[in-house]
mmCIF file of C-alpha atoms in Angstrom:
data_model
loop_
_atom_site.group_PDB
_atom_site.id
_atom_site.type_symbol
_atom_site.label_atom_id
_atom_site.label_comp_id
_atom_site.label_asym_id
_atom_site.label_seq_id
_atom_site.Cartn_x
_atom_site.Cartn_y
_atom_site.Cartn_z
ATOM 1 C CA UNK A 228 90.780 106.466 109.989
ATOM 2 C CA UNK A 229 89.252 109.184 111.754
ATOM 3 C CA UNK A 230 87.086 110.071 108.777
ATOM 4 C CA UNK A 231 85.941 106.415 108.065
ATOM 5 C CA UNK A 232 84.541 106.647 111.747
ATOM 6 C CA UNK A 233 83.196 109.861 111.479
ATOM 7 C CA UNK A 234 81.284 108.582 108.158
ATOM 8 C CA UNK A 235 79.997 105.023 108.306
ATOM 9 C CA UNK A 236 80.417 104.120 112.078
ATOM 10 C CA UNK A 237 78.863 107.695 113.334
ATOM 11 C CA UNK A 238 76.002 107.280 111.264
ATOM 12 C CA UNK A 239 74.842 103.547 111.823
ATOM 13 C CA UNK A 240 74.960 104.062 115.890
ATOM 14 C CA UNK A 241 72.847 106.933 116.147
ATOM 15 C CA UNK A 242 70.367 105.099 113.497
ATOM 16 C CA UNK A 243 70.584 102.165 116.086
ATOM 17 C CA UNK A 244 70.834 104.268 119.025
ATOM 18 C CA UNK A 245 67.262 106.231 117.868
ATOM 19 C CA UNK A 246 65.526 102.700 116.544
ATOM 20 C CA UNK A 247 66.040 101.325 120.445
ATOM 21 C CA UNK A 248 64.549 104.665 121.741
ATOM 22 C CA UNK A 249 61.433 104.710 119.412
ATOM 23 C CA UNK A 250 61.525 100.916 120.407
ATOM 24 C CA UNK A 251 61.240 101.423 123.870
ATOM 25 C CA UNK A 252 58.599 104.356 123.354
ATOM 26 C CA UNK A 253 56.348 101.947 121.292
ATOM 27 C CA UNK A 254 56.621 99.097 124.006
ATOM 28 C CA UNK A 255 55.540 101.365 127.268
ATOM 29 C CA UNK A 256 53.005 102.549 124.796
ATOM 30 C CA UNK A 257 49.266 101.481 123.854
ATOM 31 C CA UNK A 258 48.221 99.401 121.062
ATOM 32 C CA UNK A 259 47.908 101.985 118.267
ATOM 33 C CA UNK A 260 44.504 101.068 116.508
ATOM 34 C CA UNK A 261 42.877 103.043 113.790
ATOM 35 C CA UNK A 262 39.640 105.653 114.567
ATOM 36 C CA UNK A 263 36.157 104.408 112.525
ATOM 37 C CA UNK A 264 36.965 105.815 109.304
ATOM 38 C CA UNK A 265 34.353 107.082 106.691
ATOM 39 C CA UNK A 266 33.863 105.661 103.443
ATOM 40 C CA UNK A 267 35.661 106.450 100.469
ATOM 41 C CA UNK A 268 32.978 105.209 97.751
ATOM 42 C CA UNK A 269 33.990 106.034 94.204
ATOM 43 C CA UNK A 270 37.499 108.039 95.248
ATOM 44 C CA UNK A 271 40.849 106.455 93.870
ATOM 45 C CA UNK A 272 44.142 106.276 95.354
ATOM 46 C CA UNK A 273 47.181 105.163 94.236
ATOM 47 C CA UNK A 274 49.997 103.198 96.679
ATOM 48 C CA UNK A 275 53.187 102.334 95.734
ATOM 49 C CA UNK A 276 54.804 99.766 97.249
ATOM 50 C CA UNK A 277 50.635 98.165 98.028
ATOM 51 C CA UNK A 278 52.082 94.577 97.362
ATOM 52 C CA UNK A 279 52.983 93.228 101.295
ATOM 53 C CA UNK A 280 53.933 95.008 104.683
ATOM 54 C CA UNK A 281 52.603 98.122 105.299
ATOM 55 C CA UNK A 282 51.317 99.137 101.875
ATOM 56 C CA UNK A 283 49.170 96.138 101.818
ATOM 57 C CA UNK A 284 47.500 97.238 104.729
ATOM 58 C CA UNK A 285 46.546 100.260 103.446
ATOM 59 C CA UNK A 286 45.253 99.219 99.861
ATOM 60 C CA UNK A 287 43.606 96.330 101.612
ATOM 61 C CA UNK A 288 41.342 99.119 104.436
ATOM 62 C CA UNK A 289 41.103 101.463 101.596
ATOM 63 C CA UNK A 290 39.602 99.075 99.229
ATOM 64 C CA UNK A 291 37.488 97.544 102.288
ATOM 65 C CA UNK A 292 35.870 101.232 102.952
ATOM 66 C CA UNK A 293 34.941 101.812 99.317
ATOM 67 C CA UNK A 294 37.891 103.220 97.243
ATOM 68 C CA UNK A 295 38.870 101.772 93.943
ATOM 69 C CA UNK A 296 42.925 101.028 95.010
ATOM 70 C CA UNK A 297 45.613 101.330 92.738
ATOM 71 C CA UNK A 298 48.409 98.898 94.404
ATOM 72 C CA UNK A 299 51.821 99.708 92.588
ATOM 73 C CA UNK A 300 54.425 97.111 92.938
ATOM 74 C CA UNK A 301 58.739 97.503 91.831
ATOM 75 C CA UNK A 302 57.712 95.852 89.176
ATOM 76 C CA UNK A 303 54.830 97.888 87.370
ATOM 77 C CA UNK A 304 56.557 101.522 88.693
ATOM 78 C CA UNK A 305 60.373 101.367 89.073
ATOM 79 C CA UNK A 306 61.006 103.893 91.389
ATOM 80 C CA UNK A 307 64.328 103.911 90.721
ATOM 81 C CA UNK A 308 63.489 104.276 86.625
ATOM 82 C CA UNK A 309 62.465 108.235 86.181
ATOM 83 C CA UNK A 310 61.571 106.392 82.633
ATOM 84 C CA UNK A 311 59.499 104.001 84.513
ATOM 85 C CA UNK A 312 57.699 106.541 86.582
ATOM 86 C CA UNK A 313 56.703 108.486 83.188
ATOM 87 C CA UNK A 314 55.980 105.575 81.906
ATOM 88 C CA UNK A 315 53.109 104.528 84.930
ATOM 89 C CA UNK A 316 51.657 108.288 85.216
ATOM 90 C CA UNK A 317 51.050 108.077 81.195
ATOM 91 C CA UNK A 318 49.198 104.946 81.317
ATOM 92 C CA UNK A 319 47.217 105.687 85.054
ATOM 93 C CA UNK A 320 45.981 109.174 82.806
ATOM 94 C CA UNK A 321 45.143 106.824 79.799
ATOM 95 C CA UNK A 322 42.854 105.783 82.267
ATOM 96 C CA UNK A 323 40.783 109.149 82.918
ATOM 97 C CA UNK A 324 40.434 108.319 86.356
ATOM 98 C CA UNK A 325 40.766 110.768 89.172
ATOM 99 C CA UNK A 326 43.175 110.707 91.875
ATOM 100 C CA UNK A 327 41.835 111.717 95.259
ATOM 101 C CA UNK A 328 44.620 109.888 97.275
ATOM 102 C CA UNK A 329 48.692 109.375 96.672
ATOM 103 C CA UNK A 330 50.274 107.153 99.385
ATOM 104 C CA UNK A 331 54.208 107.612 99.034
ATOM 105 C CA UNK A 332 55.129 104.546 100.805
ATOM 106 C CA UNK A 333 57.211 102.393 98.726
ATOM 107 C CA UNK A 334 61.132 102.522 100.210
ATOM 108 C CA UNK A 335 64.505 100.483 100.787
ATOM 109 C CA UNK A 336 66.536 101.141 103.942
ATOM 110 C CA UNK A 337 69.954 100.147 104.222
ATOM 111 C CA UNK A 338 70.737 98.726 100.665
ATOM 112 C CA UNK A 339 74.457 98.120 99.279
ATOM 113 C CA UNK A 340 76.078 100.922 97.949
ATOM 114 C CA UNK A 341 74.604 101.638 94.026
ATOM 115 C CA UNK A 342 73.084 103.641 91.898
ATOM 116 C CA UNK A 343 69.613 103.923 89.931
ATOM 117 C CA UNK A 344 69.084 103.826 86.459
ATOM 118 C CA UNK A 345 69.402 107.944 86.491
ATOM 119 C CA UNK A 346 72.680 107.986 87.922
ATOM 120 C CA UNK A 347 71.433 108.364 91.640
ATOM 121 C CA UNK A 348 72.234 107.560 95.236
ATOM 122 C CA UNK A 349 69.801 104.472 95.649
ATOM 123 C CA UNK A 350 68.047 106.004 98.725
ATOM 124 C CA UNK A 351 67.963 109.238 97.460
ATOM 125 C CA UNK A 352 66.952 107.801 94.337
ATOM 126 C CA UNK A 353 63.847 105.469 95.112
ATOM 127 C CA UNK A 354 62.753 107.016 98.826
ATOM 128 C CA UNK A 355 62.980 110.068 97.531
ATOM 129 C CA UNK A 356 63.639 111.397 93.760
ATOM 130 C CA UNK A 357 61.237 108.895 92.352
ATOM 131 C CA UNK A 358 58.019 109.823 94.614
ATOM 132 C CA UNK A 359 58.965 113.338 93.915
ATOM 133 C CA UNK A 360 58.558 112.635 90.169
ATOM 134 C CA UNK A 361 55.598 110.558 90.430
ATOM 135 C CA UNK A 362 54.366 113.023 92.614
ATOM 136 C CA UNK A 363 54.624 116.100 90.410
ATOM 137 C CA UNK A 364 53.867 114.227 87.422
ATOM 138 C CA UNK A 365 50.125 113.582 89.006
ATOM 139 C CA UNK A 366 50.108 117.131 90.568
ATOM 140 C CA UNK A 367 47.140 118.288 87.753
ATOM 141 C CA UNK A 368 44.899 115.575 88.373
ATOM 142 C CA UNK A 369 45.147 115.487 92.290
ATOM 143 C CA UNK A 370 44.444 119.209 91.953
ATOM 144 C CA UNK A 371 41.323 118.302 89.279
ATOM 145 C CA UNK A 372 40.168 115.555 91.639
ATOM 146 C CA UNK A 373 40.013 117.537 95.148
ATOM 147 C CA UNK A 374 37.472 120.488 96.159
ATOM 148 C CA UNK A 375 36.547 122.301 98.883
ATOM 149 C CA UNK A 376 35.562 119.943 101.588
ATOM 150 C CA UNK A 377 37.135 117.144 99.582
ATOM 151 C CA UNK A 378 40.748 117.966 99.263
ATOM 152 C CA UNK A 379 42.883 115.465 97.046
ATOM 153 C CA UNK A 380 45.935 114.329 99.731
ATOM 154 C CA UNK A 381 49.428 113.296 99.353
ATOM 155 C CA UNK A 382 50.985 111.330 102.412
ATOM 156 C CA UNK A 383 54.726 110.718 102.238
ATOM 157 C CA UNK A 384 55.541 107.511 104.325
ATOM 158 C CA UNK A 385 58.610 108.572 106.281
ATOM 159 C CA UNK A 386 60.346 107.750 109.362
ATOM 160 C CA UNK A 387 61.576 108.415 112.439
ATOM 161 C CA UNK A 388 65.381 108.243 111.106
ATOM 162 C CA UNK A 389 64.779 111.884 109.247
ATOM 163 C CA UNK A 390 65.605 113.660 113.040
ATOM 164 C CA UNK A 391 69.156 112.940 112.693
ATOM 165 C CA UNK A 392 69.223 112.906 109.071
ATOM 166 C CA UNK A 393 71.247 115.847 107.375
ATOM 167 C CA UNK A 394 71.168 116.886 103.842
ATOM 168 C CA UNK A 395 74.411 117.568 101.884
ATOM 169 C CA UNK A 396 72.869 119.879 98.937
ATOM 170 C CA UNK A 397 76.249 119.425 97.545
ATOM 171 C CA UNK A 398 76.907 115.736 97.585
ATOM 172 C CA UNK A 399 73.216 114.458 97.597
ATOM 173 C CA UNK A 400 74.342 111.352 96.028
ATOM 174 C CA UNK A 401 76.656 110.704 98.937
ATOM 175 C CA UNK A 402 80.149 110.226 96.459
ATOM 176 C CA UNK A 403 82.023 111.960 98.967
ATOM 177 C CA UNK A 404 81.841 108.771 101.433
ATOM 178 C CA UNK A 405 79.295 106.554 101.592
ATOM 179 C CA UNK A 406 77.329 105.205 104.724
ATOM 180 C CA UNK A 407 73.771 103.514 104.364
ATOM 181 C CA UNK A 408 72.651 104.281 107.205
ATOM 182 C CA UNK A 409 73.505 108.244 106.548
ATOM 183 C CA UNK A 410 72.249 107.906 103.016
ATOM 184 C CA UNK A 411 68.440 106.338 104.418
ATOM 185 C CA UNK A 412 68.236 108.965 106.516
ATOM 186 C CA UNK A 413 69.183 111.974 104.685
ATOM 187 C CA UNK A 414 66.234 110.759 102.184
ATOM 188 C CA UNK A 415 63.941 110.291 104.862
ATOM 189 C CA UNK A 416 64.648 114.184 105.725
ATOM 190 C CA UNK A 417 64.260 114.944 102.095
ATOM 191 C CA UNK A 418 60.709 113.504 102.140
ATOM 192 C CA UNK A 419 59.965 115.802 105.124
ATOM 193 C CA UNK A 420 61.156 118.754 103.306
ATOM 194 C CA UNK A 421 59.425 118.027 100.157
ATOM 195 C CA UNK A 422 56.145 117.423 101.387
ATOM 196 C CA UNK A 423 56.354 120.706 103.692
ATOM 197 C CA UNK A 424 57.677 122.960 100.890
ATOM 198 C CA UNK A 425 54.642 120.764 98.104
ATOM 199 C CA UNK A 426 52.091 121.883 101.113
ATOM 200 C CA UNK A 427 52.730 125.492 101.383
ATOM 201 C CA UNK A 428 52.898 125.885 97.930
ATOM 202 C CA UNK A 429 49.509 124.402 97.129
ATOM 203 C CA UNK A 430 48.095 126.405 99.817
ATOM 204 C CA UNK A 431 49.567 129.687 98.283
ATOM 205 C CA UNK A 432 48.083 128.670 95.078
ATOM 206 C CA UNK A 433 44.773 127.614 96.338
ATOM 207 C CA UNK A 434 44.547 124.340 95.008
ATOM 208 C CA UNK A 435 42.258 121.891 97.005
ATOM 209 C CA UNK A 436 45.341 119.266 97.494
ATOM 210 C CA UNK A 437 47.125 119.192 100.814
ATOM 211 C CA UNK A 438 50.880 117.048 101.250
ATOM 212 C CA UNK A 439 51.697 115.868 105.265
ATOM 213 C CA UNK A 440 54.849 112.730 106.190
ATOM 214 C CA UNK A 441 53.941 110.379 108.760
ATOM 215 C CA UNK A 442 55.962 107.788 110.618
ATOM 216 C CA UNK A 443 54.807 104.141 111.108
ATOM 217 C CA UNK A 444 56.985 103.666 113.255
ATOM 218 C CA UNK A 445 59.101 100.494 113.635
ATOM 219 C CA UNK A 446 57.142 97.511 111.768
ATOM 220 C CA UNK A 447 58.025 94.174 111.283
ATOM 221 C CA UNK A 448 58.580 94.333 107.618
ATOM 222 C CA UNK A 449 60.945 93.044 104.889
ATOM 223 C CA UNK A 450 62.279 96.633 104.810
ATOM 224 C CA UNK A 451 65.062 95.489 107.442
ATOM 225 C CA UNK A 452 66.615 92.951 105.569
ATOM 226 C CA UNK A 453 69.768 94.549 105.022
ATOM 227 C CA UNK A 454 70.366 95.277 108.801
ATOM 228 C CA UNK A 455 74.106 94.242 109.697
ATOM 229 C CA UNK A 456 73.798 90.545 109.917
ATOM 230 C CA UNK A 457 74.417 89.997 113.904
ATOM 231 C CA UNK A 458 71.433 92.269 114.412
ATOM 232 C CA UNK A 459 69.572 90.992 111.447
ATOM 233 C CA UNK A 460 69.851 87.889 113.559
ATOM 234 C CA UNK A 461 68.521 89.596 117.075
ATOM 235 C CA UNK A 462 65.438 91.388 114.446
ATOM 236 C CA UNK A 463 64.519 87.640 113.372
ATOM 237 C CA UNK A 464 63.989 86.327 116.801
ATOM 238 C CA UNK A 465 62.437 88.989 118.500
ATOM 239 C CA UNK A 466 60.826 91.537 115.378
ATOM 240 C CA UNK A 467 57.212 89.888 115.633
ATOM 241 C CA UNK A 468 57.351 89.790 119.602
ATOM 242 C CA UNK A 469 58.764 93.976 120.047
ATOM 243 C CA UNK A 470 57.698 95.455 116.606
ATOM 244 C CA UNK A 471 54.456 96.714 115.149
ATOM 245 C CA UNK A 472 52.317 94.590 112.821
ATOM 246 C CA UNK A 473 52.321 95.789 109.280
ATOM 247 C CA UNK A 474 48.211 96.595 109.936
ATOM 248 C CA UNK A 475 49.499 98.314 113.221
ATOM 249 C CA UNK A 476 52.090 100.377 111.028
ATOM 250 C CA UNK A 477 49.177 100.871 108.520
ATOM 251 C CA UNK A 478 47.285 103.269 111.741
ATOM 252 C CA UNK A 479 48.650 106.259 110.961
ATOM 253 C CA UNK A 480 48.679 106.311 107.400
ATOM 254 C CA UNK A 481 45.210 105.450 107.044
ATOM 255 C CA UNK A 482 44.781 108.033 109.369
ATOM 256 C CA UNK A 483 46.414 110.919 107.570
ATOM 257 C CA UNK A 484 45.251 109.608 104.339
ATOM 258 C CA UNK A 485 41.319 109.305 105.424
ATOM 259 C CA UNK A 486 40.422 111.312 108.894
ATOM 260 C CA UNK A 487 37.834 114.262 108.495
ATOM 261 C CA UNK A 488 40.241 116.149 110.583
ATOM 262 C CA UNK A 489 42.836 116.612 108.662
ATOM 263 C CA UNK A 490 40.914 118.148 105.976
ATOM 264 C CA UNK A 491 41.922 121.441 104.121
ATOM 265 C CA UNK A 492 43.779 123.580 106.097
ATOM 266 C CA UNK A 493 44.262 121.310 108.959
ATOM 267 C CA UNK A 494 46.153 118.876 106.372
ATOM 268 C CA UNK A 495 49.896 118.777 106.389
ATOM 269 C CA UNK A 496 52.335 118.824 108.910
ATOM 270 C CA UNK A 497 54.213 115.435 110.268
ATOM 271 C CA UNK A 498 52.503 113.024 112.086
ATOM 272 C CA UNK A 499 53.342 109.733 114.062
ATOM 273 C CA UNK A 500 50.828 107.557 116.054
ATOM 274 C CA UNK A 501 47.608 109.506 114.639
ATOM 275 C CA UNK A 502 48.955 112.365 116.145
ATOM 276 C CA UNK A 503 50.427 115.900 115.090
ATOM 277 C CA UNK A 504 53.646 115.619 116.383
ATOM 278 C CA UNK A 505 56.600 118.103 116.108
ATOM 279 C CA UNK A 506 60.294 117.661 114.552
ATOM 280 C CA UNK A 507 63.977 118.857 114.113
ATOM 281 C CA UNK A 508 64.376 122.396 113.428
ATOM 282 C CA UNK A 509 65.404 121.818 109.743
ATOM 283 C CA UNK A 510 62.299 120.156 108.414
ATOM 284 C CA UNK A 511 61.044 123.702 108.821
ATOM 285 C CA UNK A 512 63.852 125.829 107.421
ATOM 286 C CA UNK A 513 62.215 127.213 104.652
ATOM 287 C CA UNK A 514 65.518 128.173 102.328
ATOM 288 C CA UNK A 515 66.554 124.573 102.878
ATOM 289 C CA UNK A 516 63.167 123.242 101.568
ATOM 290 C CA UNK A 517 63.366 125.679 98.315
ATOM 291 C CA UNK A 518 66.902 125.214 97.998
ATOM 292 C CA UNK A 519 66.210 120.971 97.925
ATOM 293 C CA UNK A 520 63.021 121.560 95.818
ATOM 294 C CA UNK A 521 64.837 123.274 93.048
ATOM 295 C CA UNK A 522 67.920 121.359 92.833
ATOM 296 C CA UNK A 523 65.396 118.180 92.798
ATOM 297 C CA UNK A 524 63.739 119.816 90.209
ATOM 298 C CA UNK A 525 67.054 120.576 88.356
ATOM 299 C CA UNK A 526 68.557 116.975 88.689
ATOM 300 C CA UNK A 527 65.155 115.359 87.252
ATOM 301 C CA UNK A 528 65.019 118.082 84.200
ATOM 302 C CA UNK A 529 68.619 116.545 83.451
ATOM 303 C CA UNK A 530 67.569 113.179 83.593
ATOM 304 C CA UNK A 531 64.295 113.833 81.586
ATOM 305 C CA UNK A 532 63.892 116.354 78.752
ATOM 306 C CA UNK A 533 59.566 116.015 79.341
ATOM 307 C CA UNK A 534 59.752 117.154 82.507
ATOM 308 C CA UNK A 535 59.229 121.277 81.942
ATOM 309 C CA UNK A 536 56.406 120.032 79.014
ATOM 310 C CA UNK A 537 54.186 119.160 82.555
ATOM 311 C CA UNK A 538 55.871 122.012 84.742
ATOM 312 C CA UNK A 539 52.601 124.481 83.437
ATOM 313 C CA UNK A 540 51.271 125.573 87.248
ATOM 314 C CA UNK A 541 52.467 129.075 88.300
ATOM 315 C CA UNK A 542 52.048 127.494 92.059
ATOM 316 C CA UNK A 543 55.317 125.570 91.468
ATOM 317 C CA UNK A 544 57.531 128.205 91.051
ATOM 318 C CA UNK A 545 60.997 128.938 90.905
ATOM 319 C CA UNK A 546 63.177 131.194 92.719
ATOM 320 C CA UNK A 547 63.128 134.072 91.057
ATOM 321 C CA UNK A 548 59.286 133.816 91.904
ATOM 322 C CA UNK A 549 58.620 132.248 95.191
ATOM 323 C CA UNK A 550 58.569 133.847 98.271
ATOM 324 C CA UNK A 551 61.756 132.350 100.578
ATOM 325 C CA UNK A 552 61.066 134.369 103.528
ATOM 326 C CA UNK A 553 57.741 131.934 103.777
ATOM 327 C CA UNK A 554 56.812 129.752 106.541
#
């Protein structure tokens, strides 16, 4: 009894707990609205998820400033298909286009216990292990794409729910109890780590590419769908009078994605309401990030033979070869 609590009911009140604080913080605050913008004439970027809510919003201002938008809907890249993935980054390269921006947004919150076609946790699977993929797969033409003054950028859409997320390196696919709400967020976390660890790497390797997360914060989406019903009922009546509009939620990743002042160096990081903001003490902990990284690495080299065929750059290294003491 005590460890049903301690797994599903522990979980889903401090998710609810922290959506009522951010909540209240977004209320007593100002209208987020995004900065002028320059244009992005002949640059591409990719967006999964670009079909409705906030990935529309940020295809749609994208396109709108100049950029030719890839929008990347479940059902042309099944994040939760590592075949699928492969299958999307072969024919975007058929294309000999660049890639100049990668918007990580697509997601599912909440969902019924299952697994992916791979075998995985579905959170862990799509929020996570998928843009990871899709994200290292198009590593060599982000890198080809971006230059100094011009780096290529990858922005992982995260959220809030990562600060009391906790990652279980051995039990990643959550088989040793399951709770939704503990899954989202320990996936949300993993984001963090990834694009921290994908950020320092690329700056130790020099390549003109920089990776930062950013929080939307809470937007009134289709993402909460599979809320418990009695407060799927209260986000019905009340999510387009207390929640962000999807354009609103769009703010800050537009703003990570496109501002002049988050170029090169100053890139990176996590940010929430167009600002640098900081977070919990393990985003940062540096053998955490490696030790995630590598067992991410391990887990998609299982599920896909290809995968070391595209693993060529000496900035992605393995342990035996990267530095852990970095920060």
């Amino acid at each position: 009894m005590l460890s049903a609590v301690r797994t599903c009911l522990l979980p889903a009140v401090g998710l609810y707990l922290l959506g009522l604080k951010v909540l209240l913080v977004q209320l007593f605050s100002t209208r987020l609205r995004l900065p002028a913008m320059p244009r992005q004439d002949g640059k591409v970027a990719i967006v999964t998820g670009g079909g409705r809510g906030i990935g529309y919003e940020v295809a749609r201002h994208m396109a709108r400033l100049g950029a030719h938008v890839i929008i990347v809907n479940f059902n042309k890249l099944d994040l939760a298909s590592l075949q699928s993935v492969r299958q999307f980054v072969q024919k975007f390269k058929e294309q000999d286009l660049p890639l100049n921006i990668l918007v990580n947004n697509a997601g599912v919150m909440l969902v019924p216990e299952g697994c992916t076609e791979d075998g995985f946790e579905q959170h862990f699977g799509v929020n996570y292990l998928g843009h990871f993929l899709l994200t290292w797969l198009l590593l060599d033409t982000l890198k080809d794409s971006g230059k100094c003054g011009d780096f290529s950028r990858v922005v992982n859409v995260s959220s809030s729910a990562h600060r009391i997320g906790k990652i279980q390196l051995n039990d990643l696919n959550s088989r040793q109890g399951y709770s939704a709400h503990a899954a989202y967020c320990q996936s949300k976390l993993a984001q963090l780590l990834f694009s921290s660890h994908l950020n320092k790497e690329l700056q130790r390797g020099g390549f003109p590419v920089s990776s930062c997360a950013v929080d939307p914060g809470m937007v009134d989406t289709a993402l909460y769908r599979h809320l418990w019903t009695p407060l799927r009922l209260v986000y019905s009546a009340i999510a387009h009078l207390l929640l962000r509009t999807p354009e609103e939620g769009a703010a800050s990743v537009l703003y990570t994605a496109l501002s002049p002042v988050l170029e090169g160096e100053f890139g990176g990081d996590y940010w929430a309401n167009c600002c640098r903001e900081m977070t919990t003490p393990p985003t940062f902990d540096p053998q955490l990030q490696l030790s995630l990284w590598e067992i991410s690495l391990q887990l998609l080299a299982c599920s896909s033979s290809g995968l070391k065929a595209d693993k060529q750059d000496s900035s992605l290294k393995s342990t035996s070869d990267t530095d852990t003491n970095s920060s």
